mmCIF file of C-alpha atoms and ligand atoms in Angstrom:
data_model
loop_
_atom_site.group_PDB
_atom_site.id
_atom_site.type_symbol
_atom_site.label_atom_id
_atom_site.label_comp_id
_atom_site.label_asym_id
_atom_site.label_seq_id
_atom_site.Cartn_x
_atom_site.Cartn_y
_atom_site.Cartn_z
ATOM 1 C CA MET A 3 -76.700 -2.181 0.054
ATOM 2 C CA LYS A 4 -75.601 -5.756 -0.659
ATOM 3 C CA ASN A 5 -71.827 -5.623 -0.366
ATOM 4 C CA ILE A 6 -69.233 -3.330 1.158
ATOM 5 C CA LEU A 7 -66.258 -3.624 -1.157
ATOM 6 C CA SER A 8 -65.193 0.012 -1.163
ATOM 7 C CA ILE A 9 -66.058 2.948 1.042
ATOM 8 C CA ASP A 10 -67.544 4.373 -2.164
ATOM 9 C CA ASP A 11 -70.271 1.700 -1.973
ATOM 10 C CA LEU A 12 -71.826 3.876 0.750
ATOM 11 C CA ALA A 13 -73.267 7.319 0.043
ATOM 12 C CA ASN A 14 -72.568 10.002 2.655
ATOM 13 C CA ASP A 15 -76.017 9.582 4.207
ATOM 14 C CA GLU A 16 -75.502 5.796 4.385
ATOM 15 C CA ILE A 17 -72.186 6.345 6.170
ATOM 16 C CA SER A 18 -73.949 8.632 8.645
ATOM 17 C CA ALA A 19 -76.671 6.015 9.178
ATOM 18 C CA VAL A 20 -74.096 3.303 9.979
ATOM 19 C CA LEU A 21 -72.273 5.638 12.376
ATOM 20 C CA ASP A 22 -75.548 6.646 14.093
ATOM 21 C CA ASN A 23 -76.468 2.999 14.490
ATOM 22 C CA ALA A 24 -72.991 2.223 15.872
ATOM 23 C CA ALA A 25 -73.285 5.109 18.345
ATOM 24 C CA ARG A 26 -76.552 3.625 19.667
ATOM 25 C CA ILE A 27 -74.973 0.167 19.883
ATOM 26 C CA LYS A 28 -72.027 1.626 21.780
ATOM 27 C CA SER A 29 -74.044 3.720 24.219
ATOM 28 C CA GLU A 30 -76.627 1.002 24.889
ATOM 29 C CA GLY A 31 -74.006 -1.777 25.131
ATOM 30 C CA VAL A 32 -76.083 -3.905 22.762
ATOM 31 C CA ARG A 33 -75.791 -7.686 23.139
ATOM 32 C CA GLY A 34 -78.482 -9.995 21.928
ATOM 33 C CA THR A 35 -79.884 -12.585 19.631
ATOM 34 C CA GLU A 36 -81.278 -10.442 16.848
ATOM 35 C CA LEU A 37 -79.156 -12.216 14.204
ATOM 36 C CA ALA A 38 -79.334 -15.658 15.860
ATOM 37 C CA GLY A 39 -79.322 -18.495 13.357
ATOM 38 C CA ARG A 40 -77.240 -16.516 10.870
ATOM 39 C CA ILE A 41 -73.634 -17.426 10.125
ATOM 40 C CA ALA A 42 -70.699 -15.181 9.224
ATOM 41 C CA ALA A 43 -67.778 -16.720 7.325
ATOM 42 C CA LEU A 44 -64.472 -14.992 7.975
ATOM 43 C CA LEU A 45 -62.047 -15.931 5.200
ATOM 44 C CA PHE A 46 -58.614 -14.506 5.947
ATOM 45 C CA PHE A 47 -55.923 -15.116 3.345
ATOM 46 C CA GLU A 48 -53.621 -12.646 5.108
ATOM 47 C CA PRO A 49 -52.659 -12.047 8.750
ATOM 48 C CA SER A 50 -55.100 -10.118 10.916
ATOM 49 C CA THR A 51 -55.768 -9.474 14.573
ATOM 50 C CA ARG A 52 -58.278 -6.623 14.705
ATOM 51 C CA THR A 53 -60.384 -7.168 11.627
ATOM 52 C CA ARG A 54 -60.923 -10.882 12.161
ATOM 53 C CA LEU A 55 -61.441 -10.822 15.915
ATOM 54 C CA SER A 56 -63.608 -7.708 15.973
ATOM 55 C CA PHE A 57 -65.854 -9.096 13.223
ATOM 56 C CA ALA A 58 -66.104 -12.367 15.182
ATOM 57 C CA SER A 59 -66.884 -10.425 18.339
ATOM 58 C CA ALA A 60 -69.430 -8.214 16.560
ATOM 59 C CA ALA A 61 -71.172 -11.212 15.009
ATOM 60 C CA GLN A 62 -71.321 -13.117 18.298
ATOM 61 C CA ARG A 63 -72.631 -10.090 20.183
ATOM 62 C CA LEU A 64 -75.580 -10.157 17.780
ATOM 63 C CA GLY A 65 -76.100 -13.889 18.268
ATOM 64 C CA MET A 66 -74.503 -15.073 15.022
ATOM 65 C CA GLY A 67 -72.377 -18.136 14.511
ATOM 66 C CA VAL A 68 -68.914 -17.693 13.056
ATOM 67 C CA ILE A 69 -66.948 -20.010 10.746
ATOM 68 C CA GLY A 70 -63.848 -19.482 8.639
ATOM 69 C CA PHE A 71 -60.089 -19.734 8.490
ATOM 70 C CA ASP A 72 -57.284 -17.411 9.444
ATOM 71 C CA ASP A 73 -54.542 -19.096 7.474
ATOM 72 C CA PRO A 74 -55.063 -20.119 3.845
ATOM 73 C CA ALA A 75 -52.515 -22.900 4.373
ATOM 74 C CA THR A 76 -55.227 -24.745 6.291
ATOM 75 C CA SER A 77 -57.831 -24.250 3.531
ATOM 76 C CA SER A 78 -58.128 -25.832 0.091
ATOM 77 C CA ALA A 79 -56.380 -22.764 -1.346
ATOM 78 C CA ALA A 80 -53.255 -24.741 -0.387
ATOM 79 C CA LYS A 81 -54.416 -27.454 -2.844
ATOM 80 C CA GLY A 82 -54.787 -24.893 -5.619
ATOM 81 C CA GLU A 83 -58.480 -24.011 -5.283
ATOM 82 C CA SER A 84 -59.328 -20.655 -6.853
ATOM 83 C CA LEU A 85 -60.760 -17.795 -4.806
ATOM 84 C CA THR A 86 -63.990 -17.837 -6.793
ATOM 85 C CA ASP A 87 -64.492 -21.575 -6.221
ATOM 86 C CA THR A 88 -63.868 -21.109 -2.485
ATOM 87 C CA ILE A 89 -66.444 -18.302 -2.378
ATOM 88 C CA GLN A 90 -69.029 -20.322 -4.313
ATOM 89 C CA VAL A 91 -68.674 -23.107 -1.759
ATOM 90 C CA VAL A 92 -68.603 -20.994 1.408
ATOM 91 C CA GLN A 93 -71.650 -18.954 0.392
ATOM 92 C CA THR A 94 -73.675 -22.146 0.784
ATOM 93 C CA TYR A 95 -72.498 -22.391 4.421
ATOM 94 C CA ALA A 96 -72.899 -18.777 5.499
ATOM 95 C CA ASP A 97 -75.186 -15.733 5.291
ATOM 96 C CA LEU A 98 -72.344 -13.241 4.924
ATOM 97 C CA ILE A 99 -68.657 -13.401 4.015
ATOM 98 C CA VAL A 100 -65.834 -11.182 5.258
ATOM 99 C CA LEU A 101 -62.801 -11.570 3.012
ATOM 100 C CA ARG A 102 -59.231 -10.446 3.534
ATOM 101 C CA HIS A 103 -56.873 -11.077 0.669
ATOM 102 C CA PRO A 104 -53.383 -9.939 -0.342
ATOM 103 C CA ARG A 105 -54.464 -9.111 -3.926
ATOM 104 C CA ALA A 106 -56.013 -5.756 -4.792
ATOM 105 C CA GLY A 107 -59.301 -6.432 -6.558
ATOM 106 C CA ALA A 108 -59.876 -9.817 -4.866
ATOM 107 C CA ALA A 109 -62.974 -8.572 -3.026
ATOM 108 C CA HIS A 110 -64.639 -7.420 -6.248
ATOM 109 C CA GLU A 111 -63.798 -10.734 -7.921
ATOM 110 C CA ALA A 112 -65.253 -12.665 -4.979
ATOM 111 C CA ALA A 113 -68.403 -10.531 -4.878
ATOM 112 C CA GLY A 114 -68.956 -11.343 -8.541
ATOM 113 C CA VAL A 115 -69.764 -14.957 -7.617
ATOM 114 C CA ALA A 116 -71.214 -14.491 -4.102
ATOM 115 C CA ALA A 117 -74.963 -14.635 -3.625
ATOM 116 C CA VAL A 118 -74.590 -13.527 0.018
ATOM 117 C CA PRO A 119 -73.319 -10.098 1.178
ATOM 118 C CA LEU A 120 -69.559 -9.761 0.960
ATOM 119 C CA VAL A 121 -67.467 -7.361 3.038
ATOM 120 C CA ASN A 122 -63.963 -6.407 1.990
ATOM 121 C CA GLY A 123 -61.790 -6.855 5.083
ATOM 122 C CA GLY A 124 -58.779 -5.453 3.221
ATOM 123 C CA ASP A 125 -57.563 -6.347 -0.274
ATOM 124 C CA GLY A 126 -53.921 -5.694 -1.073
ATOM 125 C CA GLY A 127 -52.964 -2.043 -0.784
ATOM 126 C CA ARG A 128 -56.269 -0.849 -2.133
ATOM 127 C CA GLU A 129 -59.179 -0.611 0.287
ATOM 128 C CA HIS A 130 -60.335 -1.388 3.817
ATOM 129 C CA PRO A 131 -63.807 0.130 4.032
ATOM 130 C CA THR A 132 -64.917 -1.061 7.476
ATOM 131 C CA GLN A 133 -61.667 0.261 8.953
ATOM 132 C CA THR A 134 -62.634 3.577 7.381
ATOM 133 C CA LEU A 135 -66.083 3.430 8.951
ATOM 134 C CA TYR A 136 -64.664 3.185 12.432
ATOM 135 C CA ASP A 137 -61.976 5.758 11.677
ATOM 136 C CA LEU A 138 -64.792 8.123 10.671
ATOM 137 C CA PHE A 139 -66.757 7.126 13.775
ATOM 138 C CA THR A 140 -63.788 8.023 15.987
ATOM 139 C CA VAL A 141 -63.293 11.369 14.243
ATOM 140 C CA ARG A 142 -66.978 12.218 14.548
ATOM 141 C CA GLU A 143 -67.009 11.164 18.191
ATOM 142 C CA ARG A 144 -64.190 13.610 18.936
ATOM 143 C CA PHE A 145 -65.140 16.578 16.728
ATOM 144 C CA GLY A 146 -68.909 16.111 16.483
ATOM 145 C CA ARG A 147 -68.696 16.298 12.699
ATOM 146 C CA LEU A 148 -66.969 14.879 9.653
ATOM 147 C CA ASP A 149 -67.052 18.010 7.518
ATOM 148 C CA GLY A 150 -64.190 20.301 6.741
ATOM 149 C CA LEU A 151 -61.471 18.736 8.910
ATOM 150 C CA ARG A 152 -57.752 19.185 8.281
ATOM 151 C CA VAL A 153 -56.277 15.701 8.191
ATOM 152 C CA GLY A 154 -52.615 14.735 7.788
ATOM 153 C CA PHE A 155 -51.719 11.192 6.766
ATOM 154 C CA TYR A 156 -48.247 10.065 7.784
ATOM 155 C CA GLY A 157 -46.529 6.789 6.924
ATOM 156 C CA ASP A 158 -46.858 4.337 4.092
ATOM 157 C CA LEU A 159 -49.495 6.045 1.967
ATOM 158 C CA ARG A 160 -48.639 4.090 -1.173
ATOM 159 C CA PHE A 161 -49.200 0.553 0.090
ATOM 160 C CA GLY A 162 -51.423 1.226 3.113
ATOM 161 C CA ARG A 163 -55.062 0.486 2.346
ATOM 162 C CA ALA A 164 -56.448 1.997 5.565
ATOM 163 C CA ALA A 165 -55.073 5.451 4.708
ATOM 164 C CA ASN A 166 -56.231 5.128 1.072
ATOM 165 C CA SER A 167 -59.801 4.271 1.985
ATOM 166 C CA LEU A 168 -60.015 7.013 4.611
ATOM 167 C CA ALA A 169 -58.661 9.636 2.192
ATOM 168 C CA LEU A 170 -61.303 8.610 -0.349
ATOM 169 C CA ALA A 171 -64.018 8.975 2.283
ATOM 170 C CA LEU A 172 -62.853 12.261 3.804
ATOM 171 C CA SER A 173 -62.520 13.853 0.386
ATOM 172 C CA ARG A 174 -66.312 13.518 0.139
ATOM 173 C CA PHE A 175 -66.727 15.520 3.346
ATOM 174 C CA GLY A 176 -64.779 18.611 2.308
ATOM 175 C CA ALA A 177 -61.589 17.674 4.139
ATOM 176 C CA GLU A 178 -58.226 19.311 3.569
ATOM 177 C CA LEU A 179 -55.755 16.460 3.225
ATOM 178 C CA THR A 180 -51.994 16.554 3.656
ATOM 179 C CA TRP A 181 -49.988 13.495 2.627
ATOM 180 C CA ILE A 182 -46.848 13.346 4.741
ATOM 181 C CA ALA A 183 -44.342 10.772 3.498
ATOM 182 C CA PRO A 184 -41.078 10.401 1.626
ATOM 183 C CA ALA A 185 -41.485 10.332 -2.173
ATOM 184 C CA ASP A 186 -41.518 6.507 -2.377
ATOM 185 C CA LEU A 187 -44.427 6.294 0.047
ATOM 186 C CA GLN A 188 -46.616 9.100 -1.298
ATOM 187 C CA PRO A 189 -50.019 7.780 -2.449
ATOM 188 C CA ALA A 190 -50.545 6.217 -5.856
ATOM 189 C CA GLU A 191 -51.579 8.521 -8.713
ATOM 190 C CA GLU A 192 -55.079 7.054 -8.905
ATOM 191 C CA VAL A 193 -55.728 7.814 -5.238
ATOM 192 C CA VAL A 194 -54.469 11.387 -5.633
ATOM 193 C CA ALA A 195 -56.603 11.841 -8.765
ATOM 194 C CA ALA A 196 -59.720 10.399 -7.104
ATOM 195 C CA VAL A 197 -59.339 12.595 -4.031
ATOM 196 C CA ARG A 198 -58.711 15.740 -6.084
ATOM 197 C CA GLY A 199 -61.557 14.825 -8.422
ATOM 198 C CA ARG A 200 -63.910 15.165 -5.459
ATOM 199 C CA GLY A 201 -62.766 18.721 -4.925
ATOM 200 C CA ALA A 202 -60.650 18.092 -1.813
ATOM 201 C CA ALA A 203 -57.747 20.433 -1.148
ATOM 202 C CA THR A 204 -54.515 18.446 -0.941
ATOM 203 C CA ALA A 205 -50.910 19.149 -0.041
ATOM 204 C CA THR A 206 -47.803 17.088 0.514
ATOM 205 C CA ALA A 207 -44.992 17.216 3.038
ATOM 206 C CA GLU A 208 -42.088 14.982 3.963
ATOM 207 C CA ARG A 209 -42.099 15.225 7.766
ATOM 208 C CA PRO A 210 -44.973 15.738 10.245
ATOM 209 C CA ALA A 211 -43.151 18.632 11.943
ATOM 210 C CA GLU A 212 -43.647 20.743 8.788
ATOM 211 C CA VAL A 213 -47.446 20.690 9.003
ATOM 212 C CA LEU A 214 -48.499 19.551 12.488
ATOM 213 C CA SER A 215 -49.566 22.986 13.691
ATOM 214 C CA GLY A 216 -52.332 23.164 11.069
ATOM 215 C CA LEU A 217 -53.943 19.749 11.595
ATOM 216 C CA ASP A 218 -57.051 18.473 13.397
ATOM 217 C CA VAL A 219 -56.179 14.804 12.843
ATOM 218 C CA LEU A 220 -52.847 13.039 12.327
ATOM 219 C CA TYR A 221 -53.428 9.557 10.877
ATOM 220 C CA VAL A 222 -50.282 7.445 11.183
ATOM 221 C CA SER A 223 -49.784 4.136 9.417
ATOM 222 C CA ARG A 224 -47.016 1.560 9.450
ATOM 223 C CA PRO A 225 -44.581 0.755 6.639
ATOM 224 C CA GLN A 226 -46.256 -2.059 4.690
ATOM 225 C CA ARG A 227 -42.947 -3.846 4.088
ATOM 226 C CA GLU A 228 -44.698 -7.012 2.926
ATOM 227 C CA ARG A 229 -45.816 -5.083 -0.182
ATOM 228 C CA TRP A 230 -42.606 -3.160 -0.895
ATOM 229 C CA PRO A 231 -40.502 -3.847 -3.988
ATOM 230 C CA ALA A 232 -37.190 -5.461 -2.970
ATOM 231 C CA ALA A 233 -34.884 -2.441 -3.252
ATOM 232 C CA MET A 234 -37.084 -0.009 -1.344
ATOM 233 C CA ALA A 235 -35.975 1.244 2.084
ATOM 234 C CA PRO A 236 -37.508 4.645 2.810
ATOM 235 C CA GLU A 237 -37.226 6.065 6.320
ATOM 236 C CA LEU A 238 -40.187 6.892 8.503
ATOM 237 C CA PRO A 239 -38.946 8.656 11.636
ATOM 238 C CA PRO A 240 -41.326 7.980 14.526
ATOM 239 C CA VAL A 241 -44.019 10.319 15.762
ATOM 240 C CA THR A 242 -42.959 10.929 19.359
ATOM 241 C CA ARG A 243 -44.415 12.721 22.339
ATOM 242 C CA GLU A 244 -41.693 15.305 21.937
ATOM 243 C CA LEU A 245 -42.783 15.968 18.348
ATOM 244 C CA LEU A 246 -46.356 16.484 19.553
ATOM 245 C CA GLY A 247 -45.030 19.365 21.628
ATOM 246 C CA ARG A 248 -45.444 21.413 18.430
ATOM 247 C CA ALA A 249 -48.972 20.185 17.742
ATOM 248 C CA PRO A 250 -52.326 21.747 18.650
ATOM 249 C CA GLU A 251 -53.919 20.653 21.917
ATOM 250 C CA GLN A 252 -57.057 19.329 20.234
ATOM 251 C CA LEU A 253 -55.123 17.206 17.702
ATOM 252 C CA LEU A 254 -56.450 13.658 17.370
ATOM 253 C CA VAL A 255 -53.750 11.067 16.681
ATOM 254 C CA LEU A 256 -55.101 7.936 14.985
ATOM 255 C CA HIS A 257 -53.438 4.733 13.756
ATOM 256 C CA PRO A 258 -55.238 1.666 12.347
ATOM 257 C CA LEU A 259 -52.703 -0.547 14.195
ATOM 258 C CA PRO A 260 -50.629 -2.655 14.282
ATOM 259 C CA ARG A 261 -47.897 -0.138 14.973
ATOM 260 C CA THR A 262 -44.236 -0.763 14.432
ATOM 261 C CA ASP A 263 -41.602 1.993 14.830
ATOM 262 C CA GLU A 264 -43.480 4.868 13.164
ATOM 263 C CA LEU A 265 -45.383 5.758 16.352
ATOM 264 C CA ALA A 266 -43.500 5.847 19.647
ATOM 265 C CA VAL A 267 -45.052 4.157 22.671
ATOM 266 C CA ASP A 268 -44.571 7.364 24.689
ATOM 267 C CA VAL A 269 -47.397 8.969 22.666
ATOM 268 C CA ASP A 270 -49.859 6.562 24.361
ATOM 269 C CA ALA A 271 -49.820 8.669 27.526
ATOM 270 C CA ASP A 272 -50.644 11.859 25.606
ATOM 271 C CA PRO A 273 -54.342 12.858 25.724
ATOM 272 C CA ARG A 274 -54.209 13.376 21.957
ATOM 273 C CA ALA A 275 -53.617 9.648 21.370
ATOM 274 C CA GLY A 276 -56.919 8.272 20.051
ATOM 275 C CA TYR A 277 -55.883 4.944 18.555
ATOM 276 C CA PHE A 278 -56.968 2.645 21.353
ATOM 277 C CA GLN A 279 -60.420 4.289 21.430
ATOM 278 C CA GLN A 280 -60.396 3.940 17.646
ATOM 279 C CA VAL A 281 -59.755 0.202 17.788
ATOM 280 C CA ALA A 282 -62.451 -0.286 20.436
ATOM 281 C CA ASN A 283 -64.917 1.419 18.092
ATOM 282 C CA GLY A 284 -64.347 -1.378 15.593
ATOM 283 C CA VAL A 285 -66.796 -3.669 17.356
ATOM 284 C CA PRO A 286 -69.892 -1.404 17.506
ATOM 285 C CA VAL A 287 -69.227 -0.182 13.963
ATOM 286 C CA ARG A 288 -68.921 -3.732 12.641
ATOM 287 C CA MET A 289 -72.085 -4.691 14.537
ATOM 288 C CA ALA A 290 -73.846 -1.838 12.724
ATOM 289 C CA VAL A 291 -72.451 -3.099 9.408
ATOM 290 C CA LEU A 292 -73.737 -6.644 10.078
ATOM 291 C CA ARG A 293 -77.151 -5.278 11.013
ATOM 292 C CA GLN A 294 -77.245 -3.121 7.908
ATOM 293 C CA LEU A 295 -76.352 -6.019 5.596
ATOM 294 C CA LEU A 296 -78.458 -8.728 7.243
ATOM 295 C CA ALA A 297 -81.483 -7.029 8.803
ATOM 296 C CA GLY A 298 -84.837 -7.788 7.318
HETATM 297 C C1 NCD B 318 -54.602 -2.556 8.756
HETATM 298 C C2 NCD B 318 -54.637 -3.427 7.531
HETATM 299 O O1 NCD B 318 -54.678 -4.653 7.608
HETATM 300 O O2 NCD B 318 -54.679 -2.841 6.455
HETATM 301 N N1 NCD B 318 -54.848 -3.298 9.906
HETATM 302 C C3 NCD B 318 -56.116 -3.281 10.406
HETATM 303 O O3 NCD B 318 -57.002 -3.896 9.849
HETATM 304 N N2 NCD B 318 -56.336 -2.523 11.469
HETATM 305 C C4 NCD B 318 -53.398 -1.718 8.872
HETATM 306 C C5 NCD B 318 -52.047 -2.323 8.670
HETATM 307 O O4 NCD B 318 -51.872 -3.544 8.548
HETATM 308 O O5 NCD B 318 -51.099 -1.532 8.631
#
C-alpha cells in the first residue's frame, strides 16, 4: 500500500490489519522513536482541527518531525503555484504527505506526481478515508464486529465526505444503510450506485424518528454549507436527547465533528453518545496508518 486516497485503496483484510494495529497502539499507549528521522508534511488547503492536529500528534508520538501549512494563503499557492508543483517540491522535504483540499479529485492528482506516500485528508465532498478508518474502529470497539450492522446516516449526505467514505466502506461489510436527509441532501447518484453495486441493502428516510428503532449506529454529520449552491437552504432538525428516547439502548451515536446545530449538546450526557470516543480514536488509528505506510 503506497497511498491512501480512498477507503477503497484498502481491502477488507487490510482495514482489519490497520484496526488491529491501532487497537494495540491504544491499549499499550505506544509512544516512541520508531519513525524518528522521518518527516510528515501536512498540507491543508482547507480548515481543519481534528485531521491536522491528530496527524501531527500521531506522527510526533512515533518520533516523526512535522512540517506543513494550515492556510494556503501563507503558501505559494497564494502566488498562483499549482497543486502538482507544490507536491513535487514538498515531496523532496518529507517522507509522507497528508493533503486536505477543497476540490474533489485533488488527492488523486497530487498522488500522480508524488514519489512519497500520500494520504487524502479530505478532498471536496468526495472522500475522507482515515476518518472512515477511525469511524470503523469505533464501531468495532463497541460491537466487536463490522459485519451486518444497521447504520443510519443523518445530515448532509450529498456534500459530506465523511459519510460518503464510511458508506462505501460499510457496504463492503454487509451493512444495511439508511440515508436520512431531505431530498437536497440525499447522497449523490454515484455514491448510491457504488453502495448498491456492492450488494448493500439501502433505504431512505427524511427524519431520524422514522427509522431510529431499527438502527445499531446513527452517524450524524453537519450541513456542509461551504459547498452548497447559493439557493439551497434545507432544514436539518437537531438530534436531541428527547429524540433518542425512541431509540434502542445499544444505539451508537457517531459524528465526525465539528458539530453545528444538527446534534444537540444535551446528547453528550447520553451513554449512547460515542463521538468523543470516536475523535480520540483518531490518534491511534492515524499512528497505525503512518506505521503501515512508512514501516520497513
Ligand atoms: C470532517 C471533514 O472535514 O470532512 N471533519 C473531520 O475531519 N472530522 C467533517 C466535517 O467537516 O463536517
